[in-house]
Coordinates of C-alpha atoms (C1' of nucleotides) in Angstrom, one line a residue:
Chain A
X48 CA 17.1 -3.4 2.6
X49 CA 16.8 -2.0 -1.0
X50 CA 14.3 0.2 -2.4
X51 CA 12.3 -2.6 -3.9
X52 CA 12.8 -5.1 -0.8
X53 CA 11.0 -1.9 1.0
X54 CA 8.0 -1.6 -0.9
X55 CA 7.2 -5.3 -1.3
X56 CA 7.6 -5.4 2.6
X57 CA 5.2 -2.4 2.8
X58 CA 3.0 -3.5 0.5
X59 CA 3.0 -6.9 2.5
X60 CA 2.5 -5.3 5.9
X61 CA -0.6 -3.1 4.5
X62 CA -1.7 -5.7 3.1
X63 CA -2.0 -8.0 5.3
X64 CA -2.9 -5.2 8.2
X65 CA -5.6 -4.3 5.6
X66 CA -7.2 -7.8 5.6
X67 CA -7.3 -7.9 9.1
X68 CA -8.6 -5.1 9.3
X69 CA -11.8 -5.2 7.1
X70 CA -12.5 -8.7 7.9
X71 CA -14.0 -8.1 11.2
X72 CA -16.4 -5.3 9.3
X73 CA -17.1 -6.3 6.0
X74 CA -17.9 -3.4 3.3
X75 CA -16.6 -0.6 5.2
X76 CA -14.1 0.8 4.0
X77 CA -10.5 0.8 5.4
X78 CA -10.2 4.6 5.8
X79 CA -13.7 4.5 7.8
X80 CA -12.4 2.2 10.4
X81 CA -8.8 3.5 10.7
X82 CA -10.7 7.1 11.3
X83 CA -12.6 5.6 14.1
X84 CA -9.8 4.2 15.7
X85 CA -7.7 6.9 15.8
X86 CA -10.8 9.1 17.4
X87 CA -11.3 6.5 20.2
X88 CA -7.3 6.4 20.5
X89 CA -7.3 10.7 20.3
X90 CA -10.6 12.0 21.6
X91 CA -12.4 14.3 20.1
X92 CA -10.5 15.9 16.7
X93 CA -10.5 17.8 13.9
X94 CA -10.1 16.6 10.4
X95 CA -7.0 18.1 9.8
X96 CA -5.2 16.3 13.2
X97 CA -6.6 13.0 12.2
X98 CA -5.5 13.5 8.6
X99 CA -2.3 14.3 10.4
X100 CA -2.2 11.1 12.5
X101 CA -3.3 8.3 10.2
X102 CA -1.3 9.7 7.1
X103 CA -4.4 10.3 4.8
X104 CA -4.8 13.4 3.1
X105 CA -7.6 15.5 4.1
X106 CA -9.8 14.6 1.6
X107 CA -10.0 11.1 2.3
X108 CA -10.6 11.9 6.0
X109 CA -13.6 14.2 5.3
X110 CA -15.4 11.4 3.2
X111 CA -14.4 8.9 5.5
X112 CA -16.1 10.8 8.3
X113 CA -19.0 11.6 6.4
X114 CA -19.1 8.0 5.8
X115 CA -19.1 7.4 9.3
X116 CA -21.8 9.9 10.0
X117 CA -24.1 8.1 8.0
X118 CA -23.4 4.6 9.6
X119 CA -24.2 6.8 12.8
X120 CA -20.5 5.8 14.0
X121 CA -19.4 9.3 14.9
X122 CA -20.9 12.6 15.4
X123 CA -19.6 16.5 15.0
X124 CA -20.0 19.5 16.7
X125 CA -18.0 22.7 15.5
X126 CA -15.3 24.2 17.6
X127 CA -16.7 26.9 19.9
X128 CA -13.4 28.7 19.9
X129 CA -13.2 28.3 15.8
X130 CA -15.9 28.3 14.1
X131 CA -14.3 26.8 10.7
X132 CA -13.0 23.9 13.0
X133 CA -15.4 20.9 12.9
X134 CA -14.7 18.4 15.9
X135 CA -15.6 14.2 15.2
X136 CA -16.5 11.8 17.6
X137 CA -17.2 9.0 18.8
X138 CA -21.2 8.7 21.0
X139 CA -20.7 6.6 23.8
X140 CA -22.9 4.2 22.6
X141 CA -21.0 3.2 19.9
X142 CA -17.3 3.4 21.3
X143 CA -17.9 0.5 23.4
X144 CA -18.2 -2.0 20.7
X145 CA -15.6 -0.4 18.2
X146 CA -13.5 -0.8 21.1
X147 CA -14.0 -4.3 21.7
X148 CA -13.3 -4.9 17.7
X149 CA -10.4 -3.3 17.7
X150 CA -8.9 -5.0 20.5
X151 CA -9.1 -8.4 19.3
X152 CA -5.9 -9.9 17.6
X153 CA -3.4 -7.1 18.3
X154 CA -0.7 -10.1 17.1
X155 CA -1.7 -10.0 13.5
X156 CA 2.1 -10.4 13.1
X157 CA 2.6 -14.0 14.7
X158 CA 1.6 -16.2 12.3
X159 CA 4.7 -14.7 10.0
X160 CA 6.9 -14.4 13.2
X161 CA 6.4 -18.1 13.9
X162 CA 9.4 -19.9 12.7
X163 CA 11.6 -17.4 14.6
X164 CA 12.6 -17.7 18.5
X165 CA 10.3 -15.8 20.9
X166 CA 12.8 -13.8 21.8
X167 CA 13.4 -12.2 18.2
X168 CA 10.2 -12.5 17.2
X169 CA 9.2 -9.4 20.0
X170 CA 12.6 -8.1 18.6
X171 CA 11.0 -7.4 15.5
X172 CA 7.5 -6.2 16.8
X173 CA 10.0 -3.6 19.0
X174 CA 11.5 -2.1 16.5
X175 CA 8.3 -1.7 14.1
X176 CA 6.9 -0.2 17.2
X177 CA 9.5 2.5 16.6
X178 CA 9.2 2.7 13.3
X179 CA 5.3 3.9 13.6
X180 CA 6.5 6.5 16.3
X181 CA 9.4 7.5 14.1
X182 CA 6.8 7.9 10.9
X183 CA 4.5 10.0 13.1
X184 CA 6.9 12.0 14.6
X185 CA 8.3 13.6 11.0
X186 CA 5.0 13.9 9.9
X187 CA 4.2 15.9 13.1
X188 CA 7.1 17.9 12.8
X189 CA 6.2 20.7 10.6
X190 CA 2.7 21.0 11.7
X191 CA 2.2 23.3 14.7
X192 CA 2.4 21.9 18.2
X193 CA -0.1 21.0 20.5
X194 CA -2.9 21.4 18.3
X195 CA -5.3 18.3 19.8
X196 CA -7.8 18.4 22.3
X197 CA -6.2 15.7 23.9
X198 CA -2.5 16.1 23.2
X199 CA -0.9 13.1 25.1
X200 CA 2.7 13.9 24.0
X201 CA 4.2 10.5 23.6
X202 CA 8.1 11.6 22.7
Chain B
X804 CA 1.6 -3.2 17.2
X805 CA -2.0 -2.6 16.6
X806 CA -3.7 -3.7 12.8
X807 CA -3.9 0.5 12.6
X808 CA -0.3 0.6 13.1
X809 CA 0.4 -1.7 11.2
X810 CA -1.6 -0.5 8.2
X811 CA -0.2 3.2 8.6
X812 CA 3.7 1.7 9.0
X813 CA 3.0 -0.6 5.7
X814 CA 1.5 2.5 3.9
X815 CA 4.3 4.5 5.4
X816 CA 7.0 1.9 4.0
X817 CA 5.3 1.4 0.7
X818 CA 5.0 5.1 -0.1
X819 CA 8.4 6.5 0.6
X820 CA 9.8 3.0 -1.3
X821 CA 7.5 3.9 -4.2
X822 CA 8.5 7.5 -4.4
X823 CA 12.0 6.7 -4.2
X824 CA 12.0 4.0 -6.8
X825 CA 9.9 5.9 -9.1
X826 CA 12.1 9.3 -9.0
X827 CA 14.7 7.4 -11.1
X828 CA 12.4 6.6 -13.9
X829 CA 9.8 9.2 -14.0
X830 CA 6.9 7.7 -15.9
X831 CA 7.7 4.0 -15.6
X832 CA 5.0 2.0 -13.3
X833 CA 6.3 0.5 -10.1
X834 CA 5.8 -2.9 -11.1
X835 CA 8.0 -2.9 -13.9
X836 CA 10.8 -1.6 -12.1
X837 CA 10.0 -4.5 -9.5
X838 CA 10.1 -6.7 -11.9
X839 CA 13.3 -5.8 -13.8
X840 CA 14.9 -5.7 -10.7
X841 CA 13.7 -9.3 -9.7
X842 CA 15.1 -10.5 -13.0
X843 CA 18.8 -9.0 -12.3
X844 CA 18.5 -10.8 -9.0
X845 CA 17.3 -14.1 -9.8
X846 CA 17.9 -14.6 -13.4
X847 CA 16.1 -15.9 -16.1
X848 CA 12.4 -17.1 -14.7
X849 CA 9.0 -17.6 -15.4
X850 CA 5.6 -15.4 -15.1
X851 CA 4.6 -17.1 -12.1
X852 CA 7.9 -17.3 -10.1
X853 CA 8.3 -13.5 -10.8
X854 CA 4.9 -12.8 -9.0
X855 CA 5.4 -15.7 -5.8
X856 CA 8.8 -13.5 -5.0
X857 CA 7.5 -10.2 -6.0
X858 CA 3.7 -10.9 -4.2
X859 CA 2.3 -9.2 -7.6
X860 CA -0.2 -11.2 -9.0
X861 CA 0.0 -13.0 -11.9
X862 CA -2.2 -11.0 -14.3
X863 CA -0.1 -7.8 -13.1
X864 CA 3.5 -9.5 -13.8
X865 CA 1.9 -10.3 -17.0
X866 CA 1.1 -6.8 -17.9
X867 CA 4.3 -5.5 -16.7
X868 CA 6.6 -8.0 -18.4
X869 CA 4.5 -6.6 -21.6
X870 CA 5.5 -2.8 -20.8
X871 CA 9.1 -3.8 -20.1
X872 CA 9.5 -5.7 -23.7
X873 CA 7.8 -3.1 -25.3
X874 CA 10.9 -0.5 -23.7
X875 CA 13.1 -2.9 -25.0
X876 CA 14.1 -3.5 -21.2
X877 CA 13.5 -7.4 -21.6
X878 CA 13.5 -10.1 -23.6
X879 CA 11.7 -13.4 -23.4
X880 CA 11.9 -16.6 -24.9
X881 CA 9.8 -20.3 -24.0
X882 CA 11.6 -22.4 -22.0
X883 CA 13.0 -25.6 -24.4
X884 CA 11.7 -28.2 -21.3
X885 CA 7.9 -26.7 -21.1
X886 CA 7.1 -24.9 -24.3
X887 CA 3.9 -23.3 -22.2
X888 CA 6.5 -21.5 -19.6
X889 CA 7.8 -18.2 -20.8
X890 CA 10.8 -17.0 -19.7
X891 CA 11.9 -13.4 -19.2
X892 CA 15.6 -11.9 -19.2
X893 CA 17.3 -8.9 -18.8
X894 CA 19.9 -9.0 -22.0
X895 CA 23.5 -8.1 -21.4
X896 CA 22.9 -4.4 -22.9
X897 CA 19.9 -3.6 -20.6
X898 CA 21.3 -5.2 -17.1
X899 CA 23.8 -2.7 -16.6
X900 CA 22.0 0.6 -16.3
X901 CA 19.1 -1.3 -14.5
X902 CA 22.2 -2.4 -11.7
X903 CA 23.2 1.1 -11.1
X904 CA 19.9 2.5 -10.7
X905 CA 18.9 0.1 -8.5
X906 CA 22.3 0.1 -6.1
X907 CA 22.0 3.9 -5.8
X908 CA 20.2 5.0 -2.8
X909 CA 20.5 2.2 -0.4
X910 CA 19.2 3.4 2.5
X911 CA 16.0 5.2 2.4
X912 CA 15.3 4.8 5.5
X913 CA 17.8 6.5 7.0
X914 CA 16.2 9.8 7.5
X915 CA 13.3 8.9 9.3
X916 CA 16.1 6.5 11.7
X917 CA 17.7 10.1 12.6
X918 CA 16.2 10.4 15.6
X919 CA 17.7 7.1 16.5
X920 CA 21.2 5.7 18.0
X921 CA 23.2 4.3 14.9
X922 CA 23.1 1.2 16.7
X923 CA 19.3 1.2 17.0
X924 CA 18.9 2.1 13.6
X925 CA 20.9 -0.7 12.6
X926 CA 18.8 -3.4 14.8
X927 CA 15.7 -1.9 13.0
X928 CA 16.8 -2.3 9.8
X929 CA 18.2 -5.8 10.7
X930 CA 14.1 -6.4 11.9
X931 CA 13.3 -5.0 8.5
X932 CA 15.7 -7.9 6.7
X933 CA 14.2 -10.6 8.7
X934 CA 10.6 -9.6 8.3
X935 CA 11.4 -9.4 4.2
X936 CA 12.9 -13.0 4.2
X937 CA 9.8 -14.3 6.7
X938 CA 7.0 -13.1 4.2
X939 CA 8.7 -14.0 1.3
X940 CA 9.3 -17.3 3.1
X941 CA 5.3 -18.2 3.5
X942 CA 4.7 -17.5 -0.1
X943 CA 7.2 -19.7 -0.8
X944 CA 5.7 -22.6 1.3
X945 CA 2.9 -23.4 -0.6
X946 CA 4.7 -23.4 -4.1
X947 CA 6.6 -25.9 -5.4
X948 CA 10.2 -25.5 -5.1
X949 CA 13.1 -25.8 -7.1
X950 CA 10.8 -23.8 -9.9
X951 CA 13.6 -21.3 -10.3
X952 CA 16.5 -21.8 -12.8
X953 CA 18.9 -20.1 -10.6
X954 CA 17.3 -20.7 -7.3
X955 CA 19.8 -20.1 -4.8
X956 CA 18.1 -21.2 -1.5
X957 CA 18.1 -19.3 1.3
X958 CA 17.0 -20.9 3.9
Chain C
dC735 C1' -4.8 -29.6 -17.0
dA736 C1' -1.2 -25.8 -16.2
dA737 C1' 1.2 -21.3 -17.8
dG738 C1' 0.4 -17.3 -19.4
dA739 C1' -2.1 -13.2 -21.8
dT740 C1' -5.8 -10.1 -21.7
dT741 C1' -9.5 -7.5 -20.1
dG742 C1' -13.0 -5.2 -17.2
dA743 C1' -14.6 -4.1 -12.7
dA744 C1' -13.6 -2.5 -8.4
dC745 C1' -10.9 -0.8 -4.4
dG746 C1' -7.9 2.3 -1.9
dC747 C1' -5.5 6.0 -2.3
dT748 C1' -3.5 10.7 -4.0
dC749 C1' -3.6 15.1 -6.2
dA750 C1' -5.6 19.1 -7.6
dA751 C1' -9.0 22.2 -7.9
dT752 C1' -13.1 24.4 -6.4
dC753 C1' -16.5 26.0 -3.2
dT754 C1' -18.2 27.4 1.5
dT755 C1' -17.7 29.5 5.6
dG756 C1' -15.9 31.5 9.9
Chain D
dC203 C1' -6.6 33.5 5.1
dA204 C1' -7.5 28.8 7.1
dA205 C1' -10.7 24.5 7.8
dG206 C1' -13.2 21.6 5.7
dA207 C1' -16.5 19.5 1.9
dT208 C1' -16.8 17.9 -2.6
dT209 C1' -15.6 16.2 -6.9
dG210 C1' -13.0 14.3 -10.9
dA211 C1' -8.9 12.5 -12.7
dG212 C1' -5.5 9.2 -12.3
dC213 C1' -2.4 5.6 -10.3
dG214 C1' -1.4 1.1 -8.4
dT215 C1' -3.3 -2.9 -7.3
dT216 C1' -6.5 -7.0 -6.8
dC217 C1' -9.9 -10.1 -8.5
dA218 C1' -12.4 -12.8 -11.6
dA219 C1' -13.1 -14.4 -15.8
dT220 C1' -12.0 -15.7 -20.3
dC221 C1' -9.0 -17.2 -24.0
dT222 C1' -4.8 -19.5 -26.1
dT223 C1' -1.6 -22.9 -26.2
dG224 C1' 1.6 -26.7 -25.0

DNA sequence: CAAGATTGAACGCTCAATCTTG
DNA sequence: CAAGATTGAGCGTTCAATCTTG
């Protein structure tokens, strides 16, 4: 894989994960929804950990959640412990039908995997599997430890 | 594979591809250097082949086959057979530099894989090669083929 | 009509800087 | 100081529409 053979495959990837991903809610934007994922994934966070875990910066993370405050998707309380800390949610209410969007078509991928064997084609889907982990684990590296409510260590 | 994960790993991809094929021409848009680097591989082609294997769109090959000509990077001329085609090159001069630029740095990925067994960093890249050739092979479907001078099939 | 150029609007995102507040 | 909100600039890209030309 070359540099360029590496960004059109990215750009393909987000792309089409992109497309997917808005289609089911129309006019929201991508950030929004990726935010509310993570938080039904994570639990309870701060801004700064989800910033951490999807990859945006922590701008984009504090619109998006304002954003979703508005659509009366998620709610925050502060962090008793630290007051600066500002904890998102997701009500009960409304995690039950993000849930139920998100979990439709996990195999966005098939459709481009068809004209391999089964066998590879979950070859593939393996290895971009640990590609996500790899990409999070780096980006967790230099950021202190055991910082989310939650923490479900994965490595 | 989630659509979230996938969005995040295509982001993920696209960025550190970006940042690496920008650093060796500081100022330069991505696309250009896409595109010059399409050229070297495929020779000689028009507008609209240079956006089916590149997945820019047309108006953006357009615009970047403009900034490349005005760098002196490429040349066009109209193809004798269909005086509407236009045809861009890299000449002689140009194609050189362009070659080592592009064949430095191989393997980006290669950090983030150093968690990894050289073996299973291998396989992944090897997923990474197929998936290239797979997307590049749907966009390839619905055109007609044998538009490309130097089309060397691959399939 | 098809290939391409051109342009303007809009989206998604980053970066940088500033401000507020515990 | 650190967490977060907010805002403005800019980049990379898509989309849509229009125009030119063979």
């Amino acid at each position: 894989v070359r540099r360029v053979d590496l960004l059109y495959l990215g750009q393909r990837i987000a792309e089409l994960a992109r497309s997917e991903i808005t289609a089911d809610a129309r006019g929201v934007p991508t950030a929004e929804l990726v935010v509310i994922w993570d938080l039904l994934d994570n639990g309870p966070s701060g801004i700064s950990d989800i910033a951490r875990r999807t990859g945006y910066v922590q701008s984009r993370v504090s619109t998006a959640v304002a954003g979703l405050i508005e659509r009366k998707w998620v709610e925050t309380r502060s962090d008793p412990s630290d007051g600066r800390r500002v904890i998102a949610f997701v009500p009960d209410g409304v995690a039950a039908e993000a849930r139920v969007l998100e979990s439709r078509q996990h195999e966005i991928l098939q459709p481009i995997l068809l004209p391999l064997p089964h066998e590879r084609g979950k070859e593939i889907l393996a290895a971009l599997d640990d590609l996500v982990l790899l990409f999070r684990q780096r980006s967790g590296e230099t950021e202190r430890p055991g910082s989310g409510e939650h923490a479900k260590e994965l490595a």
